[in-house]
Short mmCIF file of C-alpha atoms and ligand atoms in Angstrom, two decimals:
data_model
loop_
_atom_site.label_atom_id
_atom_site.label_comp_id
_atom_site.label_asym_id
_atom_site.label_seq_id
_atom_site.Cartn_x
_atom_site.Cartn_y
_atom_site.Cartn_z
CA UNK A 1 73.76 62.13 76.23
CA UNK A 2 76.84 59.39 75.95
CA UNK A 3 79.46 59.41 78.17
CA UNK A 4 81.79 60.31 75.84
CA UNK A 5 79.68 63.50 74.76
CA UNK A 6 79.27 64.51 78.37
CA UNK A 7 83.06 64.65 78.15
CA UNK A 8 83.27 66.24 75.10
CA UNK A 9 81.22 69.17 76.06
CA UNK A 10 82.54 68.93 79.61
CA UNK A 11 85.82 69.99 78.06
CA UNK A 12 84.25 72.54 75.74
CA UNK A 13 83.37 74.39 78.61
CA UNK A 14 86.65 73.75 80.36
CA UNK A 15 88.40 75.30 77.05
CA UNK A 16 85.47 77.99 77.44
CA UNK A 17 86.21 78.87 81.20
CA UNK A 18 89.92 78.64 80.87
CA UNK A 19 89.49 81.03 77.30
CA UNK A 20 87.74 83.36 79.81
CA UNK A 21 89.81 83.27 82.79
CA UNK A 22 92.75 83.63 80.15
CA UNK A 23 91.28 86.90 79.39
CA UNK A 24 90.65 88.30 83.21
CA UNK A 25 94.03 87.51 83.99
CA UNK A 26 95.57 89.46 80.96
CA UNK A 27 92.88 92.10 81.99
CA UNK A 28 94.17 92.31 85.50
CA UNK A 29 97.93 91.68 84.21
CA UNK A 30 97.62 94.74 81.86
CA UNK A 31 99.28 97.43 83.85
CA UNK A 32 96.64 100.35 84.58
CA UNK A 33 98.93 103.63 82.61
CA UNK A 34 98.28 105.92 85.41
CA UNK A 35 99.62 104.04 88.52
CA UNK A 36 97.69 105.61 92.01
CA UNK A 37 101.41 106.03 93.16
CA UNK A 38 102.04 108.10 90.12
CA UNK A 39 99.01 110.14 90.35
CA UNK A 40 99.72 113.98 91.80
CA UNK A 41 97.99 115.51 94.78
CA UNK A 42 97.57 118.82 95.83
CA UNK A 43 97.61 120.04 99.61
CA UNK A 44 96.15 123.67 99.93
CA UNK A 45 98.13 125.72 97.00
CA UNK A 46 100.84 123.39 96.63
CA UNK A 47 100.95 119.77 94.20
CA UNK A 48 103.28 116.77 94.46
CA UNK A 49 103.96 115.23 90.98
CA UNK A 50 103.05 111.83 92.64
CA UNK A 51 102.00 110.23 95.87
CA UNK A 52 106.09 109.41 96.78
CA UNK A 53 107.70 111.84 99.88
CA UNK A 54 111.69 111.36 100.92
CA UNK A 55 110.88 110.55 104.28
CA UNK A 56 113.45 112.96 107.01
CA UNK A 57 116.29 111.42 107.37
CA UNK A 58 119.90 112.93 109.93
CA UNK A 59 122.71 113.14 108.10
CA UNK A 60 124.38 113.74 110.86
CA UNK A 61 127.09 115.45 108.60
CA UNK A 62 126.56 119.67 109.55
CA UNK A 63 128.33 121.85 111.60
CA UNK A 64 127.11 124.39 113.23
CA UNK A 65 123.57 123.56 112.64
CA UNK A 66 124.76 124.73 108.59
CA UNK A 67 123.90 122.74 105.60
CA UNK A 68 126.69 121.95 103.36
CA UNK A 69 127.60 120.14 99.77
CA UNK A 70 126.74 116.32 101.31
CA UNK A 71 122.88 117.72 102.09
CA UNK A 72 122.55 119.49 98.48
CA UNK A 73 123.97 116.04 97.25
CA UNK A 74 121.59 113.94 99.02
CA UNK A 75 118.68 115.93 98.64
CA UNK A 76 119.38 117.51 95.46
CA UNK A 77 119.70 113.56 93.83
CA UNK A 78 116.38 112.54 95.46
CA UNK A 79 114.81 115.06 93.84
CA UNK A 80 116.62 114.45 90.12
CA UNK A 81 115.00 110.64 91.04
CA UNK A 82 111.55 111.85 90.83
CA UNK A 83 110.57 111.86 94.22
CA UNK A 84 107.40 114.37 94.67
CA UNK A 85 108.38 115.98 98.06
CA UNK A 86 111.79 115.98 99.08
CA UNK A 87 112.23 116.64 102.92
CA UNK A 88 115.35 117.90 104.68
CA UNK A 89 116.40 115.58 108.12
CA UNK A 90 114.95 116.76 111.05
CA UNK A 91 116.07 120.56 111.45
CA UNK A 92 116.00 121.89 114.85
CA UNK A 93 115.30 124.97 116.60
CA UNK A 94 117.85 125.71 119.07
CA UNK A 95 121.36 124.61 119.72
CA UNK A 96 119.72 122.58 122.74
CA UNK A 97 117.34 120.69 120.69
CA UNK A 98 119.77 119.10 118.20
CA UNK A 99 120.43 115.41 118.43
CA UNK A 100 124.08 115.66 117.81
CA UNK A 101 126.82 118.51 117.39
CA UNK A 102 126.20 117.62 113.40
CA UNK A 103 122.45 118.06 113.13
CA UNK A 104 120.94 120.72 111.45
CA UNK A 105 118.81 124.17 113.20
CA UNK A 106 117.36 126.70 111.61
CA UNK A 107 118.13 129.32 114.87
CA UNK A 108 120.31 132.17 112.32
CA UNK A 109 119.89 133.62 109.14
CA UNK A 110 123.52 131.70 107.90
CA UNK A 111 121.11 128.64 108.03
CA UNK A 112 118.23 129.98 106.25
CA UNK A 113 120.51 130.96 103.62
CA UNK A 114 122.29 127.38 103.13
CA UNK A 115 118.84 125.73 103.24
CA UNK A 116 117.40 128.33 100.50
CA UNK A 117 120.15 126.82 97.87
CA UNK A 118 119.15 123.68 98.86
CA UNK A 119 114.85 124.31 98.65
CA UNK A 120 115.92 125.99 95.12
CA UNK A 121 117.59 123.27 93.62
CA UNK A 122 114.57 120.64 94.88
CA UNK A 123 112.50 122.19 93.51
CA UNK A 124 113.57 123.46 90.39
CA UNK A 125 113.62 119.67 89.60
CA UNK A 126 110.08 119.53 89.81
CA UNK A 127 109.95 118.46 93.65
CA UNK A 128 108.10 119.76 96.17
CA UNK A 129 110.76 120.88 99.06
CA UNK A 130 109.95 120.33 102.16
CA UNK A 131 111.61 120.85 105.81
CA UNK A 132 111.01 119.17 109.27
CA UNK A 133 111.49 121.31 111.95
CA UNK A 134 111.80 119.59 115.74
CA UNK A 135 113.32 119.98 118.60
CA UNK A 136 115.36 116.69 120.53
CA UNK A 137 114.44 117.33 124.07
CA UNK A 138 115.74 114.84 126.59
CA UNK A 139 116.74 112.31 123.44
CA UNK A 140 119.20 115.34 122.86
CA UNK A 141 123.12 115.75 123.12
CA UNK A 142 124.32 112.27 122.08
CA UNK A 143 126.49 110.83 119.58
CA UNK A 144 126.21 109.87 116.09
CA UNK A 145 125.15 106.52 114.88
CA UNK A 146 128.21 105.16 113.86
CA UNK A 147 130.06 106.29 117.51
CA UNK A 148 126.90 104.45 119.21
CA UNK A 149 124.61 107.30 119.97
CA UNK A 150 125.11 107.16 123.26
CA UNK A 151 124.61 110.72 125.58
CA UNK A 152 127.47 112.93 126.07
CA UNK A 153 127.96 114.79 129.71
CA UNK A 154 128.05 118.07 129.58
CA UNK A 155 131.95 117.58 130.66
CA UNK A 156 133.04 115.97 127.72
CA UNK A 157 131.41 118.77 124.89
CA UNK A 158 127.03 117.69 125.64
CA UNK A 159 124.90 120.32 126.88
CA UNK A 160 122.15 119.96 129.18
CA UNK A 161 118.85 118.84 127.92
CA UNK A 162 115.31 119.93 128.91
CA UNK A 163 111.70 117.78 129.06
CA UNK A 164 108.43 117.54 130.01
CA UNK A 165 109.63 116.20 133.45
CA UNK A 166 112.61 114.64 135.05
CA UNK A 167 112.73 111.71 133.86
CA UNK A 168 115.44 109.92 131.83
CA UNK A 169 114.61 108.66 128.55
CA UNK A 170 117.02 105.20 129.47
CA UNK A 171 118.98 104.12 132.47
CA UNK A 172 122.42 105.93 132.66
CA UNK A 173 121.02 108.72 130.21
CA UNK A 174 120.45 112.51 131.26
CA UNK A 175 118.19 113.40 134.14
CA UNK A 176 116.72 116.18 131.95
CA UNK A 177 115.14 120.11 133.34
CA UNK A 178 111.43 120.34 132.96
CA UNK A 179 110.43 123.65 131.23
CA UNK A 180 108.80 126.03 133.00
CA UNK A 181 105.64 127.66 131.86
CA UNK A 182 108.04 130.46 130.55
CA UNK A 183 110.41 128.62 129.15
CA UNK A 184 107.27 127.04 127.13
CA UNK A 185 106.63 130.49 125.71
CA UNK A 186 110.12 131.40 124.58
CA UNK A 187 109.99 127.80 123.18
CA UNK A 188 106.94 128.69 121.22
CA UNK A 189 108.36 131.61 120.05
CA UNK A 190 111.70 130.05 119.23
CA UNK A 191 109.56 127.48 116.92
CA UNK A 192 107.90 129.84 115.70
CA UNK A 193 111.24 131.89 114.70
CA UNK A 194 112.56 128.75 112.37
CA UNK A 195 109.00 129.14 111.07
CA UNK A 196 109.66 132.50 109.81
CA UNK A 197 113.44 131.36 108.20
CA UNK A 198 112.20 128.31 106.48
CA UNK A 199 109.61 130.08 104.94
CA UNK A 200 112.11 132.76 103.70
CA UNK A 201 114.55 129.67 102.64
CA UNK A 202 111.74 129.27 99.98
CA UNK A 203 110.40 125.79 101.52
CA UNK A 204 106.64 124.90 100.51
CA UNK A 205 106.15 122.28 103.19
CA UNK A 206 106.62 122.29 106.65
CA UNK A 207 106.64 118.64 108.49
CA UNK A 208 106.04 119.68 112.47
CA UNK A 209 107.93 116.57 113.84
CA UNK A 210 106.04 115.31 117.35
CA UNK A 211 106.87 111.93 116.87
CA UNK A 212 110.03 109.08 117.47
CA UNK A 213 110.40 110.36 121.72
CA UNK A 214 111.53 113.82 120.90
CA UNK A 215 110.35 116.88 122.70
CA UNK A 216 106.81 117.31 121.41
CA UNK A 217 106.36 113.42 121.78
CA UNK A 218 107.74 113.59 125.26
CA UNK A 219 105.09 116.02 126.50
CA UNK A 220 101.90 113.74 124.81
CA UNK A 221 103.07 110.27 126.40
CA UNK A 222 102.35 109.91 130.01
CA UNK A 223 105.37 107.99 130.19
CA UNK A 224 107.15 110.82 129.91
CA UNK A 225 105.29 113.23 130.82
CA UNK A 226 104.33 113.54 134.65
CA UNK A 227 104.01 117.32 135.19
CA UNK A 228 100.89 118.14 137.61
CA UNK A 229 100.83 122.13 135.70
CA UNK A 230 98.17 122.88 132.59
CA UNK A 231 100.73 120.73 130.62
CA UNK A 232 100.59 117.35 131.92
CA UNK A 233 98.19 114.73 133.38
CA UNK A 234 94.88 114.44 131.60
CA UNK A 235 94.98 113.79 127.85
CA UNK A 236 94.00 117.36 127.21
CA UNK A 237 96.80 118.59 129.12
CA UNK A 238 98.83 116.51 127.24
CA UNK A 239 98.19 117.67 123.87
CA UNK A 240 98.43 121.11 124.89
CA UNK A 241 101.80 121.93 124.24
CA UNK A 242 101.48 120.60 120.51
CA UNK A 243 98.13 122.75 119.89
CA UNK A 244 100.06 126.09 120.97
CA UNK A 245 103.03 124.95 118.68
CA UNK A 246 100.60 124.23 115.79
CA UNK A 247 99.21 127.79 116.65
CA UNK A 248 102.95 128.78 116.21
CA UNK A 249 103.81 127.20 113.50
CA UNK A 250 100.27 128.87 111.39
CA UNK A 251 100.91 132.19 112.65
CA UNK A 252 104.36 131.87 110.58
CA UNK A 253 103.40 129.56 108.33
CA UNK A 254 101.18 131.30 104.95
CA UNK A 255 97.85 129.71 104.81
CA UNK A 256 98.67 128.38 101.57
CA UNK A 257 101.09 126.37 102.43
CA UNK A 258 100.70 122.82 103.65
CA UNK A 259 101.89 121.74 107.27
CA UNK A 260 102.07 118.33 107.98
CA UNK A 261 102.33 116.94 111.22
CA UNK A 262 104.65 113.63 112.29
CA UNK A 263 103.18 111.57 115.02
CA UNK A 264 104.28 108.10 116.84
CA UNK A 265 100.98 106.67 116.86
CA UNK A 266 101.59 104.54 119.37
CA UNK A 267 104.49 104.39 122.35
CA UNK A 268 104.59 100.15 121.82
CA UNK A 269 104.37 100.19 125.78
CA UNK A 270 101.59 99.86 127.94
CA UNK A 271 100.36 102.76 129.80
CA UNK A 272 101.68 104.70 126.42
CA UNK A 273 100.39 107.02 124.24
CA UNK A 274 98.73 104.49 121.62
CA UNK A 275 96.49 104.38 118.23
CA UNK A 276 93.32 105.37 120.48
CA UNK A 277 94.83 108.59 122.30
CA UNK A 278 96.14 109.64 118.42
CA UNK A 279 92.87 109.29 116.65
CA UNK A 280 91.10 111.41 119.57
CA UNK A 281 94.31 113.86 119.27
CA UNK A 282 93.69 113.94 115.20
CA UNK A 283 89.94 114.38 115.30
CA UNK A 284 90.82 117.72 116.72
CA UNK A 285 93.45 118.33 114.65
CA UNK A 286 91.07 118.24 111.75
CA UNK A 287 88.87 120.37 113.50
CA UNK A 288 91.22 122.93 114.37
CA UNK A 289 92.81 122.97 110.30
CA UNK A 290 96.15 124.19 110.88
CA UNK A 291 97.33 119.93 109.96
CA UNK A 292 96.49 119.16 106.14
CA UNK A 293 98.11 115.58 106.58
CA UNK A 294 99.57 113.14 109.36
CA UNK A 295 102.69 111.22 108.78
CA UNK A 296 102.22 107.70 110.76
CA UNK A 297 105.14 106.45 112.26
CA UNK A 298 105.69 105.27 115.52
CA UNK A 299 107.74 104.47 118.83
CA UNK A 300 111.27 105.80 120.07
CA UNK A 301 109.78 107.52 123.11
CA UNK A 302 110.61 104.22 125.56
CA UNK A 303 113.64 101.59 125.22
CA UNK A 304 110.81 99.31 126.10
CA UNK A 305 108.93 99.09 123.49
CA UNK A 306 108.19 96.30 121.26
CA UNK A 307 107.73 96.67 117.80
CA UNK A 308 106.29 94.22 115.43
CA UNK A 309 108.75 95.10 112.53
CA UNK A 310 107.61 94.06 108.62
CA UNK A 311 106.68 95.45 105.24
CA UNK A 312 104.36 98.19 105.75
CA UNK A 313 103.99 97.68 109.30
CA UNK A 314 102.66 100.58 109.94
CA UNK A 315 100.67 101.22 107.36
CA UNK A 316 97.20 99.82 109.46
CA UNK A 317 98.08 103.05 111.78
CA UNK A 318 97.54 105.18 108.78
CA UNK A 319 94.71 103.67 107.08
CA UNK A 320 92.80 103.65 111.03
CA UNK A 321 93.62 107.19 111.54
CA UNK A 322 92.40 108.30 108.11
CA UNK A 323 89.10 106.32 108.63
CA UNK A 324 88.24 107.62 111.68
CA UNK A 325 89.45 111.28 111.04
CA UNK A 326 89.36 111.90 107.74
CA UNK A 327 92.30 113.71 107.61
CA UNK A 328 94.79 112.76 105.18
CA UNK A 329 97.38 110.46 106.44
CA UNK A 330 101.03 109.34 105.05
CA UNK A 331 102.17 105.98 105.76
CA UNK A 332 105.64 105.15 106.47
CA UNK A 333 108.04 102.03 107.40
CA UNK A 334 109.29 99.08 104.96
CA UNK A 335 107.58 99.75 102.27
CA UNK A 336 110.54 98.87 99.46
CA UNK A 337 108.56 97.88 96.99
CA UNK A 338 106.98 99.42 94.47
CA UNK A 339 103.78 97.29 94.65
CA UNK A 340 103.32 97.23 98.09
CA UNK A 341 103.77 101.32 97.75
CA UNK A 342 101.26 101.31 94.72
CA UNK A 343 98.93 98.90 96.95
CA UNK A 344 99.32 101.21 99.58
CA UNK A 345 97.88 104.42 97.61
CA UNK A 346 95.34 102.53 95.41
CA UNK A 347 93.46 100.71 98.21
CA UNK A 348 93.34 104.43 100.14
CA UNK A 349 95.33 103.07 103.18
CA UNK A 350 97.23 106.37 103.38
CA UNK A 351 97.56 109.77 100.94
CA UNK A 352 101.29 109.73 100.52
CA UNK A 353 103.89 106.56 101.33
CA UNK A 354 107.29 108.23 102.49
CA UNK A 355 110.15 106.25 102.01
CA UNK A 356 113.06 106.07 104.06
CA UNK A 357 116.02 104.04 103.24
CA UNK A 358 114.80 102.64 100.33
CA UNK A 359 115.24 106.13 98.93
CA UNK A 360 118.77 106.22 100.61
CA UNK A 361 119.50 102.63 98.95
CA UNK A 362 118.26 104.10 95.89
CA UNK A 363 118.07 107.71 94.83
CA UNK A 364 115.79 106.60 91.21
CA UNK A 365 113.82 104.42 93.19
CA UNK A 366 110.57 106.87 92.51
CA UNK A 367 111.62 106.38 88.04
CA UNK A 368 112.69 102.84 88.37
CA UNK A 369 109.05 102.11 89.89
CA UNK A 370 107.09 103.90 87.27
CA UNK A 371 108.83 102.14 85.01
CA UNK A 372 107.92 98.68 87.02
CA UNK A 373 104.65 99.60 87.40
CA UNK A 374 104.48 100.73 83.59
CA UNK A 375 103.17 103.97 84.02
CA UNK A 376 103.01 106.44 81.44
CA UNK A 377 104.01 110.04 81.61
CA UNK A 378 106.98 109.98 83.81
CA UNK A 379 109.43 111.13 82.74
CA UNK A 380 113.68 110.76 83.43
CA UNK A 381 115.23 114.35 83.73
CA UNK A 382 116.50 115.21 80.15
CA UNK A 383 120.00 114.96 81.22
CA UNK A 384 119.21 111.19 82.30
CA UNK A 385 117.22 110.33 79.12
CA UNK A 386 119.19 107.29 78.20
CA UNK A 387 119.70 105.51 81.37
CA UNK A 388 115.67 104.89 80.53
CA UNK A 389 116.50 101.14 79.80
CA UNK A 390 115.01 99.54 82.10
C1 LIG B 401 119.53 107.46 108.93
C2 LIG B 401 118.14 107.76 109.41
C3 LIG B 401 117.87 109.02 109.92
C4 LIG B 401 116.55 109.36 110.34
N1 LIG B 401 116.27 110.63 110.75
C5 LIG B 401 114.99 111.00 110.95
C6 LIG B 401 114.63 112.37 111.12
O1 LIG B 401 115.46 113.28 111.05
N2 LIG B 401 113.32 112.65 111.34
C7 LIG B 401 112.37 111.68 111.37
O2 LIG B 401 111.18 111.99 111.58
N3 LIG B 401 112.67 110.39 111.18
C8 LIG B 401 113.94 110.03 110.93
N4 LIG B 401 114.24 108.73 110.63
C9 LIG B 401 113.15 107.76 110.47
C10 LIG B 401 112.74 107.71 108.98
O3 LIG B 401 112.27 108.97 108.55
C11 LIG B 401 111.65 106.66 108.73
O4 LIG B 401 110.52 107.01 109.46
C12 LIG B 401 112.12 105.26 109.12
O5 LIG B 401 113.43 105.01 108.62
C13 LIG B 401 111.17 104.18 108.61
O6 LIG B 401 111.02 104.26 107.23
P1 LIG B 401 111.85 103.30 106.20
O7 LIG B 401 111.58 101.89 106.60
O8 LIG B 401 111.28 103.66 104.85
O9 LIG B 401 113.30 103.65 106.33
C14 LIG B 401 115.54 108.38 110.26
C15 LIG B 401 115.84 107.11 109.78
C16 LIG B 401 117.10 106.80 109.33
C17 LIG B 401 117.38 105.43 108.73
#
């Protein structure tokens, strides 16, 4: 063979290979229809339209503990975006336990009836609605974001906040009461109370929130935790006071309804609770069965902590846990984009991605990415039919 044919069918196959590569990448640029994001799931009786939850967010904007137009609003438009579960803020169970005069409870019947308009309206647009009931602890009685969230003494309109122990959560913040073994109980049964009023509000999900340094959190971490009694030391002692309010919750709770659990997987501080201590606490979990699915997140329980912040960042906490547990996880943190959130779901990292403030930057974010990610068969709400122009 001449040099000149060696060329010639040199670049025959060159035209060949690049014909053929030509093809994979239209194959891999053709959008599958059916997006994993945009696939539903189904927890126990209950099925999400897709794999996208409004991740609980404080409005800081109640009184009382009492929902009111801004939380229909804000829910009530995440919801209308196509968002699959739609969570209220963190809703807590006594006065004592909110964050701030303006958080939400769920201790009187006035509540339960604000929060069943709102559970009504999510849902009749197709969402799943969902409520996140916790309880502040020594992170309690402080002020809102935007007036620095800094602790306010019981002279000047705080209350007095309770803990696992004495200690502080920060230098110049509360020295907080340790409950008691009875004031454990009545806490159980004040859980389990808000339980029984967000299941009459008509809520199908329940999000147990033990993560971000409040009370349940305070009691698993040994750095807050130093009690010597059945609920503090070893790691089983630890743990305890979530696996009674677990009980609570389920005795509430209808079996066929999901209950999710929020964790902080790890503390971000040495001698913390960390990824290990959570992947020994969810292997029982998923024995027990009261937890259908764990919502990653992580830190808030120690001003000391250092977080490695970017997209997805904790997404390798979620995909770990649901390796080693096999209970279904939910990943949470950064994730803004719709094919990082897609990536997410398809490569089984995590269940469910819950989005925070992309969702508060943009209420459509769940339509705008099915319409990125070309997926078929979502639909805008009839009302919103021509804003489809994307
Ligand atoms: C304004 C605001 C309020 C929040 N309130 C809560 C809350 O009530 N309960 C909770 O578990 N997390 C709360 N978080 C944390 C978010 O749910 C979420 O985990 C965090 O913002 C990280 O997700 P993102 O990067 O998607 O925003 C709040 C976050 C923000 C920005």
């Amino acid at each position: 063979m001449s040099d000149s044919e060696r060329n010639d069918s040199s670049s025959r196959q060159d035209v060949a290979d690049s014909r053929t590569s030509g093809e994979n990448a239209r194959r891999i640029l053709k959008r599958d229809p059916h997006p994993h994001l945009f696939r539903p799931t189904s927890f126990r009786s209950v099925t999400s339209r897709n794999r996208i939850m409004l991740s609980p967010m404080c409005q800081y904007s109640g009184q009382d503990g009492l929902t009111n137009d801004w939380h229909l609003v804000h829910l009530g438009a995440r919801a209308v975006g196509g968002a699959g579960i739609v969570s209220t803020e963190a809703v807590h169970v006594e006065p004592r336990g909110r964050i701030t005069h303006y958080c939400l409870g769920l201790w009187n019947d006035e509540q339960r009836d604000r929060l069943a308009r709102i559970a009504g309206f999510v849902e009749a647009q197709g969402a799943v609605p969902a409520i996140q009931l916790g309880h502040a602890g020594r992170k309690a009685s402080v002020g809102r974001p935007w007036e620095g969230t800094q602790p306010i003494p019981v002279a000047e309109g705080g209350w007095e906040v309770v803990s696992a122990s004495d200690k502080p959560y920060a230098a110049g913040w509360p020295v907080p009461t340790p409950l008691s073994g009875d004031d454990i109980a009545a806490e159980l049964d004040t859980l389990q109370a808000s339980v029984r009023r967000a299941r009459e509000a008509g809520f199908k999900l329940l999000e147990l929130h033990a993560a971000h340094g409040y009370l349940l959190h305070q009691f698993l971490s040994p750095l807050s935790n130093e009690r010597t009694d059945d609920y503090g030391g070893s790691f089983d002692n630890r743990i305890r006071f979530l696996l009674e309010s677990l009980e609570a919750v389920r005795r509430e709770w209808p079996a066929e309804l999901p209950l999710f659990l929020r964790l902080s997987v790890s503390d971000w501080v040495d001698g913390g609770w960390d990824l290990e201590q959570s992947i020994r606490l969810v292997g029982i979990l998923r024995e027990r069965g009261e937890v259908d699915l764990v919502d990653c997140s992580s830190g808030g329980n120690d001003p000391r902590q250092q977080i490695p912040i970017h997209p997805g960042y904790q997404v390798p906490f979620a995909q770990r846990i649901r390796e080693a547990t096999g209970m279904p996880t939910a990943a949470v943190g950064l994730i803004h984009g719709a094919d990082l959130a897609e990536s997410v779901v398809a490569n089984g990292q995590a269940d469910l991605v819950v989005l925070g403030r992309a969702l508060l930057a943009d209420p459509v974010w769940p339509l705008r990415s099915a319409a990125a990610l070309r997926a078929e068969n979502v639909t805008w709400p009839v009302q919103y039919e021509r804003s489809n122009i994307f």
